[in-house]
Amino acid sequence: MDPIRVTVRPRYRSPVRLLPLGGCGEIGMNLTLYGYADEWIAVDCGMMIRQDLPGTPLQVPNLETPKALGIIPRALLITHGHEDHIGAAAWLWPHWQCPIYATPLAAGLLRLKFAEHGLSTEVIQIVEPGEALQTGPFSLRYLALPHSIPESCALLITAGRYRLLHTGDWKLDPEPLVGPALDPERFRALAPIDLLVGDSTNAPVPGHSASEGDVARALATTLAECPGRVVVSCFASNVARIVAVARAARQTGRRISLMGRSMERMVGVARGLGYLEELPPLVPIHDLGYLPPEEVVVIATGSQGEPRAALTRLAQGRHPHMELAEGDSVIFSAKAIPGNERPIKRLKTRLRQLGVALYDEFNRPSLHATGHPAQEELATLYRWLKPRHLLPVHGETLHQQAHRELAEALDIRAPLAPLNGDMLRFDARGLTREARHPQPPCIVSQNAVVAHPGLDDAADPRARRGRLYLALPVTATDTGWTRIGRLMLENTGASALDEDSFSDWLDETLDTIAADTLAELRQRLKPRLLAWLGERLQHLPEVHLQIMAAEMPTYG
């Protein structure tokens, strides 16, 4: 009798599924869902500014696909605090109601955003770089990587027997100015990685990216050449660049002032965490006129030509505290994000008409260093990690394709360049695309709020001159009151209002009002509000004012 033959089948291993909803086929608005054994997590939750649409609204990832598939992540993990990685969290988190894990700086920025939207900040939990956590079937570890913002981290994701690395944004900077340089041994110890989900932004760029230390030296050289006031425009989140300007200002005997709410917010949070010890005491923007021009350097938002940013207001001559004139200089210490070329060109044209000297990536490329890896850096990290497969994300198709070609030259399998909405499967056979779900744009107006019923006296539906609804979350200070969060304003049928000037006036006025209660504050603020509007609007609208108590966010 023949012996009985037993066929041993390999044990079934659940695949890992990936569903990118942002950052694939485009730059910005990063969000990727990871699924294993019917459980899901989300990595990053970013937005982008649509400069090509009227009003430059925000675009956030569309959640219709995960909703239709019954996907609700059990946790949201943030790699770092840039807007294209956290900017949509306050809009989208209410659909998920899950814990949020972030490093201290990103957590502080998220808490401010949640306070603006009236959301509880208790769900935001701090994870230090290097720490590990467990959520469902996922084991995760935060691994520090240099970038243009402190505490940027890759995520090591273990699900079943699969080990994945989601790099986030990074570069190999030997002199990052803020935070430690990368530890190669930590990454060599991870090899081999089954799947690397990697940043493609600079994959077409040969060589090695410049260091933030080099930028600091170039800024000092350029500032020494400038005779008048100097405005340095960079991304508010680029804390290393703020440190570079501080060093250059110290070497050239200039005093520093900040311009732009996002810049002030970032500096406040970063200072609270000890990242800006080199930044000297700042000059209030309304005191700049008392200083000789050659002693002034302003760090301002608006390098991408944003119509409401500080630099655009300066170029248009409508900033209340400072004017640019012939002999002054503007340094663009940031490269143009693809899609922003036209508004940046218009901004530079206006500045040249004022007689301002311009320094940018074209005539002084040393004044900016990218925060993303070029080809040599990608190859170096991949030789350390020895990934078997690569999924190129964070880039347009051109960047993803260049990333695939580089990987294949290193014998790393990279069969796909995913688009947002692709349902991807990763298992022992590699990467495959299971389905494609189109992702219609999801647009959110930057300043739109739903008018609160009963903000004031009953509104007259027959009002002819429009209505202005204003909701103010405030907290008391030693000298008066201060607003916490974004100005919640809706202007319905009333004359056009310059919201930037209104915000500046409102903040200055609140700071001078002595009132013991919210009712008393409202009683003293409303007459001043009506007088300010009456001087600037052709027709005075019905004003509906609500003042709400808010707690000052903490960053611990």
PDB file of N, CA, C and O in Angstrom, residues 400-470:
ATOM      1  N   GLN A 400       6.981  60.417  -8.771  1.00  0.00           N
ATOM      2  CA  GLN A 400       6.810  59.001  -8.425  1.00  0.00           C
ATOM      3  C   GLN A 400       7.547  58.097  -9.413  1.00  0.00           C
ATOM      4  O   GLN A 400       8.156  57.094  -9.031  1.00  0.00           O
ATOM      5  N   GLN A 401       7.481  58.431 -10.690  1.00  0.00           N
ATOM      6  CA  GLN A 401       8.142  57.608 -11.690  1.00  0.00           C
ATOM      7  C   GLN A 401       9.665  57.653 -11.520  1.00  0.00           C
ATOM      8  O   GLN A 401      10.347  56.622 -11.623  1.00  0.00           O
ATOM      9  N   ALA A 402      10.209  58.840 -11.238  1.00  0.00           N
ATOM     10  CA  ALA A 402      11.650  58.944 -10.989  1.00  0.00           C
ATOM     11  C   ALA A 402      12.039  58.126  -9.757  1.00  0.00           C
ATOM     12  O   ALA A 402      13.106  57.494  -9.722  1.00  0.00           O
ATOM     13  N   HIS A 403      11.177  58.113  -8.765  1.00  0.00           N
ATOM     14  CA  HIS A 403      11.431  57.345  -7.546  1.00  0.00           C
ATOM     15  C   HIS A 403      11.440  55.839  -7.861  1.00  0.00           C
ATOM     16  O   HIS A 403      12.294  55.088  -7.370  1.00  0.00           O
ATOM     17  N   ARG A 404      10.511  55.396  -8.701  1.00  0.00           N
ATOM     18  CA  ARG A 404      10.469  53.983  -9.099  1.00  0.00           C
ATOM     19  C   ARG A 404      11.749  53.583  -9.829  1.00  0.00           C
ATOM     20  O   ARG A 404      12.319  52.510  -9.567  1.00  0.00           O
ATOM     21  N   GLU A 405      12.191  54.434 -10.735  1.00  0.00           N
ATOM     22  CA  GLU A 405      13.388  54.103 -11.513  1.00  0.00           C
ATOM     23  C   GLU A 405      14.608  54.011 -10.610  1.00  0.00           C
ATOM     24  O   GLU A 405      15.450  53.112 -10.776  1.00  0.00           O
ATOM     25  N   LEU A 406      14.716  54.909  -9.632  1.00  0.00           N
ATOM     26  CA  LEU A 406      15.844  54.852  -8.717  1.00  0.00           C
ATOM     27  C   LEU A 406      15.792  53.553  -7.892  1.00  0.00           C
ATOM     28  O   LEU A 406      16.804  52.892  -7.683  1.00  0.00           O
ATOM     29  N   ALA A 407      14.601  53.194  -7.430  1.00  0.00           N
ATOM     30  CA  ALA A 407      14.458  51.971  -6.628  1.00  0.00           C
ATOM     31  C   ALA A 407      14.845  50.736  -7.435  1.00  0.00           C
ATOM     32  O   ALA A 407      15.565  49.848  -6.948  1.00  0.00           O
ATOM     33  N   GLU A 408      14.372  50.673  -8.651  1.00  0.00           N
ATOM     34  CA  GLU A 408      14.662  49.493  -9.470  1.00  0.00           C
ATOM     35  C   GLU A 408      16.157  49.391  -9.775  1.00  0.00           C
ATOM     36  O   GLU A 408      16.700  48.289  -9.893  1.00  0.00           O
ATOM     37  N   ALA A 409      16.844  50.536  -9.875  1.00  0.00           N
ATOM     38  CA  ALA A 409      18.298  50.497 -10.074  1.00  0.00           C
ATOM     39  C   ALA A 409      19.013  49.933  -8.850  1.00  0.00           C
ATOM     40  O   ALA A 409      20.145  49.457  -8.961  1.00  0.00           O
ATOM     41  N   LEU A 410      18.335  49.975  -7.694  1.00  0.00           N
ATOM     42  CA  LEU A 410      18.887  49.422  -6.461  1.00  0.00           C
ATOM     43  C   LEU A 410      18.321  48.032  -6.169  1.00  0.00           C
ATOM     44  O   LEU A 410      18.457  47.544  -5.045  1.00  0.00           O
ATOM     45  N   ASP A 411      17.691  47.406  -7.168  1.00  0.00           N
ATOM     46  CA  ASP A 411      17.097  46.068  -7.028  1.00  0.00           C
ATOM     47  C   ASP A 411      15.977  46.039  -5.999  1.00  0.00           C
ATOM     48  O   ASP A 411      15.784  45.049  -5.276  1.00  0.00           O
ATOM     49  N   ILE A 412      15.219  47.138  -5.924  1.00  0.00           N
ATOM     50  CA  ILE A 412      14.026  47.209  -5.075  1.00  0.00           C
ATOM     51  C   ILE A 412      12.815  47.180  -5.995  1.00  0.00           C
ATOM     52  O   ILE A 412      12.730  47.959  -6.945  1.00  0.00           O
ATOM     53  N   ARG A 413      11.885  46.276  -5.730  1.00  0.00           N
ATOM     54  CA  ARG A 413      10.707  46.170  -6.586  1.00  0.00           C
ATOM     55  C   ARG A 413       9.758  47.340  -6.330  1.00  0.00           C
ATOM     56  O   ARG A 413       9.366  47.585  -5.190  1.00  0.00           O
ATOM     57  N   ALA A 414       9.385  48.044  -7.401  1.00  0.00           N
ATOM     58  CA  ALA A 414       8.504  49.206  -7.302  1.00  0.00           C
ATOM     59  C   ALA A 414       7.533  49.181  -8.482  1.00  0.00           C
ATOM     60  O   ALA A 414       7.669  49.947  -9.431  1.00  0.00           O
ATOM     61  N   PRO A 415       6.532  48.295  -8.440  1.00  0.00           N
ATOM     62  CA  PRO A 415       5.681  48.088  -9.612  1.00  0.00           C
ATOM     63  C   PRO A 415       4.620  49.152  -9.817  1.00  0.00           C
ATOM     64  O   PRO A 415       4.059  49.240 -10.909  1.00  0.00           O
ATOM     65  N   LEU A 416       4.339  49.989  -8.802  1.00  0.00           N
ATOM     66  CA  LEU A 416       3.194  50.891  -8.888  1.00  0.00           C
ATOM     67  C   LEU A 416       3.574  52.331  -8.566  1.00  0.00           C
ATOM     68  O   LEU A 416       4.434  52.587  -7.725  1.00  0.00           O
ATOM     69  N   ALA A 417       2.896  53.255  -9.227  1.00  0.00           N
ATOM     70  CA  ALA A 417       2.899  54.670  -8.843  1.00  0.00           C
ATOM     71  C   ALA A 417       1.456  55.009  -8.503  1.00  0.00           C
ATOM     72  O   ALA A 417       0.653  55.310  -9.385  1.00  0.00           O
ATOM     73  N   PRO A 418       1.065  54.919  -7.232  1.00  0.00           N
ATOM     74  CA  PRO A 418      -0.354  54.999  -6.880  1.00  0.00           C
ATOM     75  C   PRO A 418      -0.932  56.397  -7.061  1.00  0.00           C
ATOM     76  O   PRO A 418      -0.215  57.410  -7.035  1.00  0.00           O
ATOM     77  N   LEU A 419      -2.244  56.436  -7.229  1.00  0.00           N
ATOM     78  CA  LEU A 419      -3.017  57.671  -7.225  1.00  0.00           C
ATOM     79  C   LEU A 419      -3.939  57.655  -6.022  1.00  0.00           C
ATOM     80  O   LEU A 419      -4.251  56.594  -5.465  1.00  0.00           O
ATOM     81  N   ASN A 420      -4.397  58.829  -5.629  1.00  0.00           N
ATOM     82  CA  ASN A 420      -5.351  58.897  -4.532  1.00  0.00           C
ATOM     83  C   ASN A 420      -6.586  58.056  -4.859  1.00  0.00           C
ATOM     84  O   ASN A 420      -7.137  58.147  -5.962  1.00  0.00           O
ATOM     85  N   GLY A 421      -7.009  57.245  -3.913  1.00  0.00           N
ATOM     86  CA  GLY A 421      -8.173  56.402  -4.123  1.00  0.00           C
ATOM     87  C   GLY A 421      -7.856  54.997  -4.580  1.00  0.00           C
ATOM     88  O   GLY A 421      -8.764  54.171  -4.703  1.00  0.00           O
ATOM     89  N   ASP A 422      -6.575  54.680  -4.814  1.00  0.00           N
ATOM     90  CA  ASP A 422      -6.199  53.310  -5.187  1.00  0.00           C
ATOM     91  C   ASP A 422      -6.218  52.415  -3.943  1.00  0.00           C
ATOM     92  O   ASP A 422      -5.565  52.731  -2.942  1.00  0.00           O
ATOM     93  N   MET A 423      -6.958  51.307  -4.013  1.00  0.00           N
ATOM     94  CA  MET A 423      -6.903  50.313  -2.949  1.00  0.00           C
ATOM     95  C   MET A 423      -5.788  49.335  -3.296  1.00  0.00           C
ATOM     96  O   MET A 423      -5.857  48.630  -4.312  1.00  0.00           O
ATOM     97  N   LEU A 424      -4.758  49.314  -2.481  1.00  0.00           N
ATOM     98  CA  LEU A 424      -3.557  48.529  -2.755  1.00  0.00           C
ATOM     99  C   LEU A 424      -3.459  47.361  -1.785  1.00  0.00           C
ATOM    100  O   LEU A 424      -3.827  47.476  -0.611  1.00  0.00           O
ATOM    101  N   ARG A 425      -2.940  46.252  -2.275  1.00  0.00           N
ATOM    102  CA  ARG A 425      -2.747  45.052  -1.465  1.00  0.00           C
ATOM    103  C   ARG A 425      -1.262  44.716  -1.434  1.00  0.00           C
ATOM    104  O   ARG A 425      -0.599  44.692  -2.482  1.00  0.00           O
ATOM    105  N   PHE A 426      -0.759  44.464  -0.225  1.00  0.00           N
ATOM    106  CA  PHE A 426       0.629  44.027  -0.080  1.00  0.00           C
ATOM    107  C   PHE A 426       0.643  42.699   0.662  1.00  0.00           C
ATOM    108  O   PHE A 426       0.123  42.580   1.775  1.00  0.00           O
ATOM    109  N   ASP A 427       1.248  41.695   0.026  1.00  0.00           N
ATOM    110  CA  ASP A 427       1.360  40.379   0.652  1.00  0.00           C
ATOM    111  C   ASP A 427       2.675  39.752   0.200  1.00  0.00           C
ATOM    112  O   ASP A 427       3.556  40.441  -0.329  1.00  0.00           O
ATOM    113  N   ALA A 428       2.809  38.440   0.383  1.00  0.00           N
ATOM    114  CA  ALA A 428       4.067  37.763   0.055  1.00  0.00           C
ATOM    115  C   ALA A 428       4.419  37.874  -1.421  1.00  0.00           C
ATOM    116  O   ALA A 428       5.586  37.737  -1.801  1.00  0.00           O
ATOM    117  N   ARG A 429       3.425  38.102  -2.261  1.00  0.00           N
ATOM    118  CA  ARG A 429       3.684  38.238  -3.701  1.00  0.00           C
ATOM    119  C   ARG A 429       4.023  39.658  -4.114  1.00  0.00           C
ATOM    120  O   ARG A 429       4.330  39.906  -5.282  1.00  0.00           O
ATOM    121  N   GLY A 430       3.913  40.611  -3.204  1.00  0.00           N
ATOM    122  CA  GLY A 430       4.263  41.985  -3.524  1.00  0.00           C
ATOM    123  C   GLY A 430       3.064  42.913  -3.531  1.00  0.00           C
ATOM    124  O   GLY A 430       2.049  42.657  -2.872  1.00  0.00           O
ATOM    125  N   LEU A 431       3.182  43.983  -4.293  1.00  0.00           N
ATOM    126  CA  LEU A 431       2.163  45.024  -4.352  1.00  0.00           C
ATOM    127  C   LEU A 431       1.261  44.836  -5.563  1.00  0.00           C
ATOM    128  O   LEU A 431       1.741  44.612  -6.683  1.00  0.00           O
ATOM    129  N   THR A 432      -0.060  44.934  -5.343  1.00  0.00           N
ATOM    130  CA  THR A 432      -1.019  44.911  -6.446  1.00  0.00           C
ATOM    131  C   THR A 432      -2.097  45.952  -6.179  1.00  0.00           C
ATOM    132  O   THR A 432      -2.365  46.308  -5.036  1.00  0.00           O
ATOM    133  N   ARG A 433      -2.695  46.432  -7.250  1.00  0.00           N
ATOM    134  CA  ARG A 433      -3.808  47.366  -7.133  1.00  0.00           C
ATOM    135  C   ARG A 433      -5.114  46.574  -7.247  1.00  0.00           C
ATOM    136  O   ARG A 433      -5.375  45.933  -8.259  1.00  0.00           O
ATOM    137  N   GLU A 434      -5.923  46.602  -6.214  1.00  0.00           N
ATOM    138  CA  GLU A 434      -7.184  45.850  -6.202  1.00  0.00           C
ATOM    139  C   GLU A 434      -8.330  46.626  -6.827  1.00  0.00           C
ATOM    140  O   GLU A 434      -9.214  46.041  -7.459  1.00  0.00           O
ATOM    141  N   ALA A 435      -8.350  47.937  -6.622  1.00  0.00           N
ATOM    142  CA  ALA A 435      -9.465  48.745  -7.141  1.00  0.00           C
ATOM    143  C   ALA A 435      -9.024  50.201  -7.192  1.00  0.00           C
ATOM    144  O   ALA A 435      -8.052  50.601  -6.537  1.00  0.00           O
ATOM    145  N   ARG A 436      -9.730  50.973  -7.974  1.00  0.00           N
ATOM    146  CA  ARG A 436      -9.467  52.415  -8.049  1.00  0.00           C
ATOM    147  C   ARG A 436     -10.766  53.158  -7.772  1.00  0.00           C
ATOM    148  O   ARG A 436     -11.781  52.906  -8.421  1.00  0.00           O
ATOM    149  N   HIS A 437     -10.727  54.042  -6.790  1.00  0.00           N
ATOM    150  CA  HIS A 437     -11.895  54.825  -6.400  1.00  0.00           C
ATOM    151  C   HIS A 437     -11.616  56.298  -6.700  1.00  0.00           C
ATOM    152  O   HIS A 437     -10.765  56.907  -6.041  1.00  0.00           O
ATOM    153  N   PRO A 438     -12.302  56.886  -7.689  1.00  0.00           N
ATOM    154  CA  PRO A 438     -12.073  58.301  -8.002  1.00  0.00           C
ATOM    155  C   PRO A 438     -12.305  59.179  -6.778  1.00  0.00           C
ATOM    156  O   PRO A 438     -13.173  58.895  -5.936  1.00  0.00           O
ATOM    157  N   GLN A 439     -11.513  60.254  -6.675  1.00  0.00           N
ATOM    158  CA  GLN A 439     -11.578  61.148  -5.520  1.00  0.00           C
ATOM    159  C   GLN A 439     -11.939  62.567  -5.959  1.00  0.00           C
ATOM    160  O   GLN A 439     -11.060  63.376  -6.271  1.00  0.00           O
ATOM    161  N   PRO A 440     -13.242  62.898  -5.994  1.00  0.00           N
ATOM    162  CA  PRO A 440     -13.616  64.284  -6.325  1.00  0.00           C
ATOM    163  C   PRO A 440     -13.050  65.247  -5.290  1.00  0.00           C
ATOM    164  O   PRO A 440     -12.957  64.923  -4.102  1.00  0.00           O
ATOM    165  N   PRO A 441     -12.641  66.451  -5.725  1.00  0.00           N
ATOM    166  CA  PRO A 441     -12.097  67.415  -4.765  1.00  0.00           C
ATOM    167  C   PRO A 441     -13.115  67.753  -3.678  1.00  0.00           C
ATOM    168  O   PRO A 441     -14.318  67.871  -3.941  1.00  0.00           O
ATOM    169  N   CYS A 442     -12.617  67.905  -2.474  1.00  0.00           N
ATOM    170  CA  CYS A 442     -13.446  68.284  -1.326  1.00  0.00           C
ATOM    171  C   CYS A 442     -12.957  69.646  -0.856  1.00  0.00           C
ATOM    172  O   CYS A 442     -11.895  69.762  -0.261  1.00  0.00           O
ATOM    173  N   ILE A 443     -13.720  70.695  -1.151  1.00  0.00           N
ATOM    174  CA  ILE A 443     -13.301  72.071  -0.916  1.00  0.00           C
ATOM    175  C   ILE A 443     -13.966  72.611   0.349  1.00  0.00           C
ATOM    176  O   ILE A 443     -15.150  72.416   0.572  1.00  0.00           O
ATOM    177  N   VAL A 444     -13.160  73.280   1.170  1.00  0.00           N
ATOM    178  CA  VAL A 444     -13.657  73.904   2.391  1.00  0.00           C
ATOM    179  C   VAL A 444     -13.269  75.368   2.336  1.00  0.00           C
ATOM    180  O   VAL A 444     -12.111  75.699   2.096  1.00  0.00           O
ATOM    181  N   SER A 445     -14.231  76.261   2.530  1.00  0.00           N
ATOM    182  CA  SER A 445     -13.918  77.686   2.552  1.00  0.00           C
ATOM    183  C   SER A 445     -13.103  77.991   3.792  1.00  0.00           C
ATOM    184  O   SER A 445     -13.401  77.530   4.885  1.00  0.00           O
ATOM    185  N   GLN A 446     -12.066  78.805   3.634  1.00  0.00           N
ATOM    186  CA  GLN A 446     -11.162  79.064   4.754  1.00  0.00           C
ATOM    187  C   GLN A 446     -11.852  79.757   5.917  1.00  0.00           C
ATOM    188  O   GLN A 446     -11.538  79.496   7.075  1.00  0.00           O
ATOM    189  N   ASN A 447     -12.777  80.686   5.665  1.00  0.00           N
ATOM    190  CA  ASN A 447     -13.326  81.498   6.738  1.00  0.00           C
ATOM    191  C   ASN A 447     -14.818  81.274   6.972  1.00  0.00           C
ATOM    192  O   ASN A 447     -15.429  81.977   7.751  1.00  0.00           O
ATOM    193  N   ALA A 448     -15.417  80.303   6.273  1.00  0.00           N
ATOM    194  CA  ALA A 448     -16.852  80.113   6.413  1.00  0.00           C
ATOM    195  C   ALA A 448     -17.171  79.468   7.748  1.00  0.00           C
ATOM    196  O   ALA A 448     -16.522  78.530   8.184  1.00  0.00           O
ATOM    197  N   VAL A 449     -18.202  79.993   8.405  1.00  0.00           N
ATOM    198  CA  VAL A 449     -18.743  79.371   9.605  1.00  0.00           C
ATOM    199  C   VAL A 449     -20.251  79.401   9.481  1.00  0.00           C
ATOM    200  O   VAL A 449     -20.824  80.234   8.789  1.00  0.00           O
ATOM    201  N   VAL A 450     -20.907  78.474  10.144  1.00  0.00           N
ATOM    202  CA  VAL A 450     -22.371  78.494  10.184  1.00  0.00           C
ATOM    203  C   VAL A 450     -22.799  79.502  11.229  1.00  0.00           C
ATOM    204  O   VAL A 450     -22.332  79.477  12.373  1.00  0.00           O
ATOM    205  N   ALA A 451     -23.672  80.409  10.843  1.00  0.00           N
ATOM    206  CA  ALA A 451     -24.104  81.439  11.779  1.00  0.00           C
ATOM    207  C   ALA A 451     -24.824  80.810  12.961  1.00  0.00           C
ATOM    208  O   ALA A 451     -25.700  79.970  12.793  1.00  0.00           O
ATOM    209  N   HIS A 452     -24.428  81.211  14.167  1.00  0.00           N
ATOM    210  CA  HIS A 452     -25.097  80.704  15.361  1.00  0.00           C
ATOM    211  C   HIS A 452     -26.476  81.333  15.477  1.00  0.00           C
ATOM    212  O   HIS A 452     -26.615  82.546  15.378  1.00  0.00           O
ATOM    213  N   PRO A 453     -27.502  80.528  15.704  1.00  0.00           N
ATOM    214  CA  PRO A 453     -28.801  81.139  15.972  1.00  0.00           C
ATOM    215  C   PRO A 453     -28.758  81.861  17.310  1.00  0.00           C
ATOM    216  O   PRO A 453     -28.179  81.385  18.278  1.00  0.00           O
ATOM    217  N   GLY A 454     -29.386  83.044  17.349  1.00  0.00           N
ATOM    218  CA  GLY A 454     -29.461  83.767  18.610  1.00  0.00           C
ATOM    219  C   GLY A 454     -28.152  84.349  19.065  1.00  0.00           C
ATOM    220  O   GLY A 454     -27.896  84.448  20.264  1.00  0.00           O
ATOM    221  N   LEU A 455     -27.303  84.763  18.127  1.00  0.00           N
ATOM    222  CA  LEU A 455     -26.064  85.410  18.539  1.00  0.00           C
ATOM    223  C   LEU A 455     -26.346  86.747  19.203  1.00  0.00           C
ATOM    224  O   LEU A 455     -25.575  87.229  20.001  1.00  0.00           O
ATOM    225  N   ASP A 456     -27.461  87.326  18.849  1.00  0.00           N
ATOM    226  CA  ASP A 456     -27.806  88.639  19.375  1.00  0.00           C
ATOM    227  C   ASP A 456     -29.322  88.718  19.387  1.00  0.00           C
ATOM    228  O   ASP A 456     -30.008  87.695  19.457  1.00  0.00           O
ATOM    229  N   ASP A 457     -29.852  89.890  19.280  1.00  0.00           N
ATOM    230  CA  ASP A 457     -31.296  90.038  19.213  1.00  0.00           C
ATOM    231  C   ASP A 457     -31.813  89.361  17.960  1.00  0.00           C
ATOM    232  O   ASP A 457     -31.102  89.147  16.993  1.00  0.00           O
ATOM    233  N   ALA A 458     -33.084  89.023  17.944  1.00  0.00           N
ATOM    234  CA  ALA A 458     -33.670  88.323  16.805  1.00  0.00           C
ATOM    235  C   ALA A 458     -33.432  89.113  15.527  1.00  0.00           C
ATOM    236  O   ALA A 458     -33.678  90.306  15.454  1.00  0.00           O
ATOM    237  N   ALA A 459     -32.919  88.420  14.520  1.00  0.00           N
ATOM    238  CA  ALA A 459     -32.598  89.098  13.260  1.00  0.00           C
ATOM    239  C   ALA A 459     -33.864  89.391  12.478  1.00  0.00           C
ATOM    240  O   ALA A 459     -34.802  88.609  12.464  1.00  0.00           O
ATOM    241  N   ASP A 460     -33.853  90.530  11.839  1.00  0.00           N
ATOM    242  CA  ASP A 460     -34.978  90.922  11.007  1.00  0.00           C
ATOM    243  C   ASP A 460     -34.786  90.333   9.626  1.00  0.00           C
ATOM    244  O   ASP A 460     -33.849  90.692   8.924  1.00  0.00           O
ATOM    245  N   PRO A 461     -35.657  89.407   9.150  1.00  0.00           N
ATOM    246  CA  PRO A 461     -35.461  88.795   7.840  1.00  0.00           C
ATOM    247  C   PRO A 461     -35.595  89.785   6.708  1.00  0.00           C
ATOM    248  O   PRO A 461     -35.229  89.501   5.579  1.00  0.00           O
ATOM    249  N   ARG A 462     -36.107  90.978   7.004  1.00  0.00           N
ATOM    250  CA  ARG A 462     -36.291  91.965   5.926  1.00  0.00           C
ATOM    251  C   ARG A 462     -35.118  92.956   5.879  1.00  0.00           C
ATOM    252  O   ARG A 462     -35.177  93.957   5.180  1.00  0.00           O
ATOM    253  N   ALA A 463     -34.061  92.637   6.639  1.00  0.00           N
ATOM    254  CA  ALA A 463     -32.930  93.576   6.681  1.00  0.00           C
ATOM    255  C   ALA A 463     -32.371  93.783   5.277  1.00  0.00           C
ATOM    256  O   ALA A 463     -32.143  92.842   4.536  1.00  0.00           O
ATOM    257  N   ARG A 464     -32.130  95.039   4.934  1.00  0.00           N
ATOM    258  CA  ARG A 464     -31.665  95.372   3.590  1.00  0.00           C
ATOM    259  C   ARG A 464     -30.151  95.530   3.503  1.00  0.00           C
ATOM    260  O   ARG A 464     -29.594  95.488   2.406  1.00  0.00           O
ATOM    261  N   ARG A 465     -29.505  95.762   4.614  1.00  0.00           N
ATOM    262  CA  ARG A 465     -28.089  96.121   4.568  1.00  0.00           C
ATOM    263  C   ARG A 465     -27.190  94.975   5.011  1.00  0.00           C
ATOM    264  O   ARG A 465     -26.024  95.183   5.289  1.00  0.00           O
ATOM    265  N   GLY A 466     -27.721  93.800   5.068  1.00  0.00           N
ATOM    266  CA  GLY A 466     -26.916  92.637   5.375  1.00  0.00           C
ATOM    267  C   GLY A 466     -26.748  92.426   6.867  1.00  0.00           C
ATOM    268  O   GLY A 466     -27.177  93.231   7.702  1.00  0.00           O
ATOM    269  N   ARG A 467     -26.123  91.323   7.188  1.00  0.00           N
ATOM    270  CA  ARG A 467     -25.887  90.955   8.584  1.00  0.00           C
ATOM    271  C   ARG A 467     -24.439  90.508   8.736  1.00  0.00           C
ATOM    272  O   ARG A 467     -23.900  89.835   7.866  1.00  0.00           O
ATOM    273  N   LEU A 468     -23.847  90.849   9.852  1.00  0.00           N
ATOM    274  CA  LEU A 468     -22.506  90.404  10.174  1.00  0.00           C
ATOM    275  C   LEU A 468     -22.592  89.588  11.462  1.00  0.00           C
ATOM    276  O   LEU A 468     -22.989  90.106  12.509  1.00  0.00           O
ATOM    277  N   TYR A 469     -22.260  88.304  11.350  1.00  0.00           N
ATOM    278  CA  TYR A 469     -22.259  87.404  12.501  1.00  0.00           C
ATOM    279  C   TYR A 469     -20.816  87.233  12.973  1.00  0.00           C
ATOM    280  O   TYR A 469     -19.934  86.871  12.193  1.00  0.00           O
ATOM    281  N   LEU A 470     -20.598  87.482  14.262  1.00  0.00           N
ATOM    282  CA  LEU A 470     -19.249  87.393  14.808  1.00  0.00           C
ATOM    283  C   LEU A 470     -19.293  86.594  16.107  1.00  0.00           C
ATOM    284  O   LEU A 470     -20.018  86.957  17.039  1.00  0.00           O
TER     285      LEU A 470
END
